[in-house]
C-alpha cells in the first residue's frame, strides 16, 4: 500500500517534472576489490592505462554504515528494491550475508550483481535473495578465460556448478553477457547456455569502453556479423528455447556505431526519479556513471540530498535533453528504454517529448538525418 502510493506520487512528479518521492531502487556498492579482472572493466581491466591503486581496491562498505543508510532509506517509504554490487565484486566484502539479511529485514527485493565465483550458493538460497544477476561473459573455457585473464578453465567449471546448484535450489538467476571481441562469436551459444541453467533472462551489453579498454572492442567485421547473422540467430534460439532477452535493445546498441553504445538522445533518461547508486566511499551517484556524482553520505542523509540542489539540477539538465559525455555509453540504457515506453504509455507522446527536451518536430528531423 505504501509502495503503491509512492509509485503514484512518483508518476505524478514525473508528469509535472518534479521530485515528490524517493527512489524505487537503490544500488549499493559493497567492495571496490574484485577476484577477477574483466578486460572491459573500468576499474580492474589489465588494459587500463591508469590502473586503480591498491588502497582504493581494498575499500569495503562498512556494515554499521550500511545499517544507518538502510534505516534512512526505509524512512523514505519509497524504496522497494536494493541492488548489491560493487566497482569490484560484492562477495569480496565478508559482511555481504549480514547485509543481505538486513535488506530482507526491511522487506526489500534484493538483487546481487556478481561474477558469483566467491558466493556460497546455499547461503544465498537460505537468505531468500530475489535475483542473482550473474556476470557470465563467455560460455566456453576459451572465451571465459580470454574475458577474465586471471581465471582458468576450473573457474568456468565452478561457475557452472554454482549455476546448476541455484537451478536446483530455485534461486532466480539472470545472466549478463558483455559483448566484446572475445565473446561476440558466442551470441547464440549464450542463449543456449541460459536455457541449460534455467536463467530467467539474458542481458546482452555492448561493452562500454575507455581508458585503454578500447583495445578489446568488437571489430567492425564482428559488428556487421552480429547485426546481419548472430542477433537474428540468437533471437530465433531464444524464441525456440523460451529464453527472455534484451536482444532488441542490444541491436540498437550495435547500431549506435563506434564506441557509443546508446542512442540516448532518442530515448531520454528517467533514472533520476527511480534509482540512485551509493559507492563504497559514500559518494551518491545519479546512475552508474562515476562522473555524475550528486552527493555524499558525509554531507548529510541520503533522504535529504535526493531532493537537494545537485540532484535537481541534473534532473533538469537531462529533462532539457542535455546529456553528459557518459550518457553516450549509458549503463542504464535497458532501463531507460523500458521507462521511456512507460512514460509514453502513461503520459502520452507530447509529455514524453517534453520530458526529454524535445518537440515532435525534433524526432522528424532526426529520422530525416538518418535517412540522408
Ligand atoms: S549515463 Fe546519462 S543517460 Fe544514462 S542513466 Fe546516467 S544520466 Fe541517465
GROMACS .gro file of C-alpha atoms and ligand atoms in nm:
model
  380
    1UNK     CA    1   0.000   0.000   0.000
    2UNK     CA    2   0.278   0.239   0.099
    3UNK     CA    3   0.472   0.146  -0.216
    4UNK     CA    4   0.158   0.179  -0.426
    5UNK     CA    5   0.112   0.538  -0.304
    6UNK     CA    6   0.481   0.613  -0.362
    7UNK     CA    7   0.457   0.486  -0.719
    8UNK     CA    8   0.152   0.703  -0.786
    9UNK     CA    9   0.328   1.008  -0.648
   10UNK     CA   10   0.641   0.931  -0.849
   11UNK     CA   11   0.440   0.930  -1.170
   12UNK     CA   12   0.263   1.248  -1.068
   13UNK     CA   13   0.604   1.404  -1.010
   14UNK     CA   14   0.739   1.288  -1.346
   15UNK     CA   15   0.433   1.431  -1.521
   16UNK     CA   16   0.499   1.765  -1.353
   17UNK     CA   17   0.877   1.746  -1.385
   18UNK     CA   18   0.911   1.746  -1.005
   19UNK     CA   19   1.055   1.511  -0.742
   20UNK     CA   20   0.782   1.414  -0.499
   21UNK     CA   21   0.909   1.086  -0.356
   22UNK     CA   22   1.232   0.894  -0.304
   23UNK     CA   23   1.381   0.635  -0.537
   24UNK     CA   24   1.236   0.291  -0.600
   25UNK     CA   25   1.571   0.116  -0.633
   26UNK     CA   26   1.900   0.192  -0.461
   27UNK     CA   27   2.218   0.031  -0.581
   28UNK     CA   28   2.487  -0.002  -0.317
   29UNK     CA   29   2.847  -0.095  -0.383
   30UNK     CA   30   2.993  -0.326  -0.122
   31UNK     CA   31   3.351  -0.362  -0.247
   32UNK     CA   32   3.600  -0.194  -0.479
   33UNK     CA   33   3.816  -0.504  -0.497
   34UNK     CA   34   3.749  -0.792  -0.731
   35UNK     CA   35   3.851  -1.155  -0.761
   36UNK     CA   36   3.880  -1.120  -1.136
   37UNK     CA   37   3.987  -0.864  -1.397
   38UNK     CA   38   3.745  -0.848  -1.690
   39UNK     CA   39   3.915  -0.692  -1.991
   40UNK     CA   40   3.625  -0.447  -2.031
   41UNK     CA   41   3.620  -0.337  -1.666
   42UNK     CA   42   3.656   0.035  -1.589
   43UNK     CA   43   3.838  -0.046  -1.264
   44UNK     CA   44   4.016  -0.381  -1.292
   45UNK     CA   45   4.100  -0.442  -1.658
   46UNK     CA   46   4.466  -0.514  -1.728
   47UNK     CA   47   4.422  -0.291  -2.035
   48UNK     CA   48   4.364   0.028  -1.830
   49UNK     CA   49   4.632   0.288  -1.894
   50UNK     CA   50   4.581   0.428  -1.541
   51UNK     CA   51   4.514   0.138  -1.304
   52UNK     CA   52   4.336   0.189  -0.971
   53UNK     CA   53   4.554   0.199  -0.659
   54UNK     CA   54   4.583  -0.092  -0.416
   55UNK     CA   55   4.444   0.135  -0.140
   56UNK     CA   56   4.130   0.205  -0.345
   57UNK     CA   57   4.084  -0.163  -0.422
   58UNK     CA   58   4.087  -0.258  -0.053
   59UNK     CA   59   3.787  -0.039   0.035
   60UNK     CA   60   3.468  -0.207   0.158
   61UNK     CA   61   3.125  -0.074   0.258
   62UNK     CA   62   3.116  -0.088   0.634
   63UNK     CA   63   2.827  -0.286   0.793
   64UNK     CA   64   2.739  -0.018   1.053
   65UNK     CA   65   2.727   0.246   0.781
   66UNK     CA   66   2.505   0.016   0.578
   67UNK     CA   67   2.261  -0.027   0.869
   68UNK     CA   68   2.236   0.353   0.910
   69UNK     CA   69   2.182   0.405   0.536
   70UNK     CA   70   1.918   0.130   0.526
   71UNK     CA   71   1.733   0.298   0.813
   72UNK     CA   72   1.733   0.630   0.628
   73UNK     CA   73   1.617   0.467   0.303
   74UNK     CA   74   1.339   0.277   0.479
   75UNK     CA   75   1.216   0.607   0.623
   76UNK     CA   76   1.162   0.743   0.271
   77UNK     CA   77   0.881   0.488   0.226
   78UNK     CA   78   0.956   0.458  -0.144
   79UNK     CA   79   1.247   0.215  -0.169
   80UNK     CA   80   1.130  -0.127  -0.281
   81UNK     CA   81   1.447  -0.282  -0.416
   82UNK     CA   82   1.817  -0.288  -0.348
   83UNK     CA   83   2.093  -0.393  -0.584
   84UNK     CA   84   2.413  -0.505  -0.415
   85UNK     CA   85   2.722  -0.492  -0.631
   86UNK     CA   86   3.050  -0.304  -0.643
   87UNK     CA   87   3.310  -0.142  -0.858
   88UNK     CA   88   3.457  -0.485  -0.781
   89UNK     CA   89   3.259  -0.790  -0.667
   90UNK     CA   90   3.023  -0.769  -0.365
   91UNK     CA   91   3.133  -1.110  -0.232
   92UNK     CA   92   3.478  -0.964  -0.164
   93UNK     CA   93   3.304  -0.798   0.133
   94UNK     CA   94   3.270  -1.060   0.409
   95UNK     CA   95   2.971  -0.869   0.553
   96UNK     CA   96   2.760  -0.938   0.245
   97UNK     CA   97   2.547  -1.209   0.407
   98UNK     CA   98   2.465  -0.984   0.706
   99UNK     CA   99   2.390  -0.700   0.465
  100UNK     CA  100   2.151  -0.919   0.263
  101UNK     CA  101   1.979  -1.019   0.588
  102UNK     CA  102   1.945  -0.650   0.682
  103UNK     CA  103   1.785  -0.574   0.343
  104UNK     CA  104   1.541  -0.861   0.381
  105UNK     CA  105   1.456  -0.734   0.732
  106UNK     CA  106   1.332  -0.416   0.560
  107UNK     CA  107   1.129  -0.627   0.318
  108UNK     CA  108   1.325  -0.520   0.008
  109UNK     CA  109   1.365  -0.709  -0.315
  110UNK     CA  110   1.734  -0.797  -0.324
  111UNK     CA  111   1.938  -0.839  -0.640
  112UNK     CA  112   2.306  -0.931  -0.618
  113UNK     CA  113   2.515  -0.840  -0.920
  114UNK     CA  114   2.826  -1.057  -0.919
  115UNK     CA  115   3.059  -1.286  -1.108
  116UNK     CA  116   2.938  -1.544  -0.849
  117UNK     CA  117   3.265  -1.730  -0.806
  118UNK     CA  118   3.304  -1.638  -0.436
  119UNK     CA  119   2.939  -1.700  -0.347
  120UNK     CA  120   2.806  -1.965  -0.112
  121UNK     CA  121   2.516  -2.094  -0.322
  122UNK     CA  122   2.321  -2.249  -0.034
  123UNK     CA  123   2.353  -1.945   0.192
  124UNK     CA  124   2.219  -1.724  -0.085
  125UNK     CA  125   1.918  -1.950  -0.121
  126UNK     CA  126   1.862  -1.961   0.256
  127UNK     CA  127   1.864  -1.580   0.279
  128UNK     CA  128   1.592  -1.556   0.012
  129UNK     CA  129   1.784  -1.345  -0.239
  130UNK     CA  130   1.534  -1.248  -0.506
  131UNK     CA  131   1.767  -1.235  -0.806
  132UNK     CA  132   2.125  -1.330  -0.875
  133UNK     CA  133   2.238  -1.120  -1.168
  134UNK     CA  134   2.540  -1.317  -1.277
  135UNK     CA  135   2.801  -1.154  -1.494
  136UNK     CA  136   2.895  -1.453  -1.711
  137UNK     CA  137   3.079  -1.311  -2.014
  138UNK     CA  138   3.167  -1.608  -2.230
  139UNK     CA  139   3.024  -1.959  -2.237
  140UNK     CA  140   3.329  -2.165  -2.330
  141UNK     CA  141   3.653  -2.200  -2.132
  142UNK     CA  142   3.839  -2.019  -2.414
  143UNK     CA  143   3.618  -1.709  -2.427
  144UNK     CA  144   3.562  -1.705  -2.048
  145UNK     CA  145   3.936  -1.703  -1.974
  146UNK     CA  146   4.006  -1.452  -2.253
  147UNK     CA  147   3.749  -1.216  -2.100
  148UNK     CA  148   3.873  -1.284  -1.743
  149UNK     CA  149   4.252  -1.312  -1.794
  150UNK     CA  150   4.327  -1.410  -1.432
  151UNK     CA  151   4.083  -1.702  -1.434
  152UNK     CA  152   4.131  -2.059  -1.551
  153UNK     CA  153   3.911  -2.327  -1.704
  154UNK     CA  154   3.846  -2.463  -1.350
  155UNK     CA  155   3.681  -2.129  -1.262
  156UNK     CA  156   3.441  -2.170  -1.551
  157UNK     CA  157   3.361  -2.518  -1.417
  158UNK     CA  158   3.296  -2.366  -1.071
  159UNK     CA  159   3.061  -2.110  -1.226
  160UNK     CA  160   2.866  -2.387  -1.398
  161UNK     CA  161   2.845  -2.580  -1.067
  162UNK     CA  162   2.705  -2.271  -0.891
  163UNK     CA  163   2.450  -2.208  -1.166
  164UNK     CA  164   2.340  -2.571  -1.154
  165UNK     CA  165   2.304  -2.554  -0.774
  166UNK     CA  166   2.090  -2.240  -0.789
  167UNK     CA  167   1.877  -2.407  -1.053
  168UNK     CA  168   1.815  -2.699  -0.812
  169UNK     CA  169   1.751  -2.464  -0.518
  170UNK     CA  170   1.511  -2.247  -0.720
  171UNK     CA  171   1.712  -1.926  -0.682
  172UNK     CA  172   1.614  -1.687  -0.965
  173UNK     CA  173   1.920  -1.624  -1.181
  174UNK     CA  174   1.964  -1.384  -1.470
  175UNK     CA  175   2.272  -1.370  -1.689
  176UNK     CA  176   2.465  -1.068  -1.809
  177UNK     CA  177   2.679  -1.119  -2.118
  178UNK     CA  178   2.911  -0.831  -2.201
  179UNK     CA  179   2.997  -0.843  -2.568
  180UNK     CA  180   3.349  -0.762  -2.680
  181UNK     CA  181   3.593  -0.910  -2.932
  182UNK     CA  182   3.626  -1.234  -2.728
  183UNK     CA  183   3.260  -1.302  -2.657
  184UNK     CA  184   3.095  -1.169  -2.975
  185UNK     CA  185   3.104  -1.501  -3.167
  186UNK     CA  186   2.905  -1.680  -2.893
  187UNK     CA  187   2.577  -1.491  -2.900
  188UNK     CA  188   2.368  -1.795  -2.993
  189UNK     CA  189   2.554  -2.024  -2.752
  190UNK     CA  190   2.486  -1.772  -2.473
  191UNK     CA  191   2.113  -1.817  -2.526
  192UNK     CA  192   2.157  -2.197  -2.520
  193UNK     CA  193   2.370  -2.171  -2.203
  194UNK     CA  194   2.095  -1.966  -2.035
  195UNK     CA  195   1.836  -2.229  -2.128
  196UNK     CA  196   2.057  -2.510  -1.993
  197UNK     CA  197   2.085  -2.344  -1.650
  198UNK     CA  198   1.729  -2.216  -1.633
  199UNK     CA  199   1.822  -1.843  -1.640
  200UNK     CA  200   1.519  -1.613  -1.626
  201UNK     CA  201   1.673  -1.358  -1.863
  202UNK     CA  202   1.988  -1.275  -2.054
  203UNK     CA  203   2.100  -0.914  -2.078
  204UNK     CA  204   2.340  -0.855  -2.365
  205UNK     CA  205   2.551  -0.543  -2.326
  206UNK     CA  206   2.784  -0.397  -2.581
  207UNK     CA  207   3.092  -0.323  -2.372
  208UNK     CA  208   3.125   0.041  -2.262
  209UNK     CA  209   3.492   0.113  -2.318
  210UNK     CA  210   3.753   0.379  -2.248
  211UNK     CA  211   4.082   0.446  -2.069
  212UNK     CA  212   4.264   0.174  -2.262
  213UNK     CA  213   3.995  -0.095  -2.272
  214UNK     CA  214   3.901   0.011  -2.626
  215UNK     CA  215   4.163  -0.244  -2.732
  216UNK     CA  216   3.915  -0.526  -2.669
  217UNK     CA  217   3.617  -0.374  -2.853
  218UNK     CA  218   3.427  -0.570  -3.116
  219UNK     CA  219   3.581  -0.521  -3.459
  220UNK     CA  220   3.374  -0.360  -3.732
  221UNK     CA  221   3.363  -0.702  -3.906
  222UNK     CA  222   3.223  -0.856  -3.586
  223UNK     CA  223   2.970  -0.575  -3.553
  224UNK     CA  224   2.849  -0.642  -3.909
  225UNK     CA  225   2.833  -1.017  -3.841
  226UNK     CA  226   2.638  -0.958  -3.520
  227UNK     CA  227   2.391  -0.732  -3.694
  228UNK     CA  228   2.345  -0.949  -4.001
  229UNK     CA  229   2.359  -1.302  -3.865
  230UNK     CA  230   2.415  -1.351  -3.495
  231UNK     CA  231   2.143  -1.129  -3.348
  232UNK     CA  232   1.872  -1.283  -3.574
  233UNK     CA  233   2.002  -1.635  -3.499
  234UNK     CA  234   2.012  -1.562  -3.125
  235UNK     CA  235   1.657  -1.424  -3.144
  236UNK     CA  236   1.542  -1.743  -3.313
  237UNK     CA  237   1.719  -1.956  -3.050
  238UNK     CA  238   1.563  -1.750  -2.769
  239UNK     CA  239   1.217  -1.796  -2.917
  240UNK     CA  240   1.274  -2.169  -2.966
  241UNK     CA  241   1.410  -2.222  -2.613
  242UNK     CA  242   1.182  -1.976  -2.432
  243UNK     CA  243   1.466  -1.755  -2.306
  244UNK     CA  244   1.385  -1.389  -2.234
  245UNK     CA  245   1.649  -1.148  -2.364
  246UNK     CA  246   1.706  -0.781  -2.443
  247UNK     CA  247   1.823  -0.852  -2.798
  248UNK     CA  248   1.610  -0.566  -2.934
  249UNK     CA  249   1.794  -0.316  -2.715
  250UNK     CA  250   2.127  -0.483  -2.796
  251UNK     CA  251   2.057  -0.438  -3.167
  252UNK     CA  252   2.006  -0.065  -3.104
  253UNK     CA  253   2.339  -0.053  -2.919
  254UNK     CA  254   2.512  -0.213  -3.217
  255UNK     CA  255   2.354   0.041  -3.448
  256UNK     CA  256   2.492   0.333  -3.241
  257UNK     CA  257   2.833   0.277  -3.407
  258UNK     CA  258   3.191   0.342  -3.289
  259UNK     CA  259   3.244   0.342  -2.912
  260UNK     CA  260   2.898   0.483  -2.841
  261UNK     CA  261   2.669   0.216  -2.704
  262UNK     CA  262   2.346   0.408  -2.675
  263UNK     CA  263   2.144   0.647  -2.890
  264UNK     CA  264   2.036   0.805  -2.559
  265UNK     CA  265   1.901   1.129  -2.707
  266UNK     CA  266   1.639   0.921  -2.891
  267UNK     CA  267   1.527   0.758  -2.565
  268UNK     CA  268   1.573   1.001  -2.277
  269UNK     CA  269   1.682   0.947  -1.918
  270UNK     CA  270   1.436   0.877  -1.637
  271UNK     CA  271   1.671   0.728  -1.382
  272UNK     CA  272   1.671   1.039  -1.164
  273UNK     CA  273   1.322   0.958  -1.032
  274UNK     CA  274   1.372   0.587  -0.983
  275UNK     CA  275   1.728   0.500  -0.898
  276UNK     CA  276   2.044   0.601  -0.716
  277UNK     CA  277   2.382   0.442  -0.659
  278UNK     CA  278   2.598   0.466  -0.350
  279UNK     CA  279   2.969   0.390  -0.380
  280UNK     CA  280   3.187   0.220  -0.122
  281UNK     CA  281   3.329   0.561  -0.031
  282UNK     CA  282   2.979   0.700   0.023
  283UNK     CA  283   2.951   0.906  -0.296
  284UNK     CA  284   2.592   0.937  -0.421
  285UNK     CA  285   2.570   0.886  -0.796
  286UNK     CA  286   2.285   0.976  -1.027
  287UNK     CA  287   2.330   0.643  -1.203
  288UNK     CA  288   2.619   0.406  -1.278
  289UNK     CA  289   2.837   0.684  -1.419
  290UNK     CA  290   3.101   0.777  -1.161
  291UNK     CA  291   3.134   1.120  -1.323
  292UNK     CA  292   2.775   1.203  -1.227
  293UNK     CA  293   2.811   1.249  -0.851
  294UNK     CA  294   2.524   1.436  -0.686
  295UNK     CA  295   2.605   1.398  -0.319
  296UNK     CA  296   2.794   1.214  -0.047
  297UNK     CA  297   2.689   1.034   0.270
  298UNK     CA  298   2.937   1.252   0.460
  299UNK     CA  299   2.737   1.561   0.359
  300UNK     CA  300   2.409   1.453   0.519
  301UNK     CA  301   2.137   1.190   0.494
  302UNK     CA  302   2.060   1.037   0.157
  303UNK     CA  303   1.693   1.125   0.209
  304UNK     CA  304   1.774   1.497   0.220
  305UNK     CA  305   2.021   1.502  -0.068
  306UNK     CA  306   1.781   1.316  -0.302
  307UNK     CA  307   1.563   1.631  -0.304
  308UNK     CA  308   1.860   1.871  -0.294
  309UNK     CA  309   2.001   2.119  -0.545
  310UNK     CA  310   2.264   1.893  -0.712
  311UNK     CA  311   2.022   1.612  -0.784
  312UNK     CA  312   1.752   1.854  -0.903
  313UNK     CA  313   1.996   2.038  -1.132
  314UNK     CA  314   2.095   1.716  -1.309
  315UNK     CA  315   1.732   1.609  -1.343
  316UNK     CA  316   1.655   1.946  -1.501
  317UNK     CA  317   1.956   1.923  -1.734
  318UNK     CA  318   1.852   1.578  -1.860
  319UNK     CA  319   1.489   1.688  -1.893
  320UNK     CA  320   1.616   1.964  -2.120
  321UNK     CA  321   1.781   1.697  -2.338
  322UNK     CA  322   2.136   1.799  -2.243
  323UNK     CA  323   2.337   1.482  -2.183
  324UNK     CA  324   2.673   1.428  -2.018
  325UNK     CA  325   2.957   1.260  -2.211
  326UNK     CA  326   2.898   0.945  -2.001
  327UNK     CA  327   2.545   0.919  -2.140
  328UNK     CA  328   2.681   0.807  -2.479
  329UNK     CA  329   2.771   0.480  -2.304
  330UNK     CA  330   2.472   0.478  -2.069
  331UNK     CA  331   2.488   0.180  -1.836
  332UNK     CA  332   2.114   0.211  -1.774
  333UNK     CA  333   2.006   0.208  -2.137
  334UNK     CA  334   1.786  -0.102  -2.095
  335UNK     CA  335   1.605   0.056  -1.802
  336UNK     CA  336   1.570   0.389  -1.982
  337UNK     CA  337   1.418   0.216  -2.286
  338UNK     CA  338   1.163   0.043  -2.059
  339UNK     CA  339   1.087   0.363  -1.868
  340UNK     CA  340   1.054   0.563  -2.189
  341UNK     CA  341   0.790   0.316  -2.308
  342UNK     CA  342   0.607   0.353  -1.974
  343UNK     CA  343   0.622   0.734  -1.988
  344UNK     CA  344   0.476   0.729  -2.339
  345UNK     CA  345   0.202   0.485  -2.238
  346UNK     CA  346   0.108   0.664  -1.914
  347UNK     CA  347   0.164   1.029  -2.001
  348UNK     CA  348   0.142   1.044  -2.382
  349UNK     CA  349   0.382   1.138  -2.659
  350UNK     CA  350   0.377   1.514  -2.601
  351UNK     CA  351   0.470   1.475  -2.234
  352UNK     CA  352   0.740   1.222  -2.324
  353UNK     CA  353   0.899   1.459  -2.573
  354UNK     CA  354   0.879   1.748  -2.326
  355UNK     CA  355   1.045   1.537  -2.053
  356UNK     CA  356   1.335   1.463  -2.288
  357UNK     CA  357   1.381   1.820  -2.405
  358UNK     CA  358   1.231   1.767  -2.750
  359UNK     CA  359   0.945   1.872  -2.963
  360UNK     CA  360   0.767   1.637  -3.207
  361UNK     CA  361   0.946   1.804  -3.498
  362UNK     CA  362   1.288   1.713  -3.347
  363UNK     CA  363   1.218   1.344  -3.392
  364UNK     CA  364   1.120   1.402  -3.752
  365UNK     CA  365   1.443   1.592  -3.811
  366UNK     CA  366   1.649   1.308  -3.658
  367UNK     CA  367   1.474   1.046  -3.870
  368UNK     CA  368   1.535   1.260  -4.179
  369UNK     CA  369   1.903   1.300  -4.083
  370UNK     CA  370   1.942   0.921  -4.058
  371UNK     CA  371   1.779   0.871  -4.397
  372UNK     CA  372   2.038   1.101  -4.564
  373LIG     S1  373   2.451   0.775  -1.811
  373LIG    FE1  374   2.328   0.957  -1.857
  373LIG     S2  375   2.150   0.878  -1.966
  373LIG    FE2  376   2.244   0.702  -1.860
  373LIG     S3  377   2.136   0.689  -1.666
  373LIG    FE3  378   2.318   0.814  -1.633
  373LIG     S4  379   2.248   1.028  -1.659
  373LIG    FE4  380   2.093   0.892  -1.749
   0.00000   0.00000   0.00000
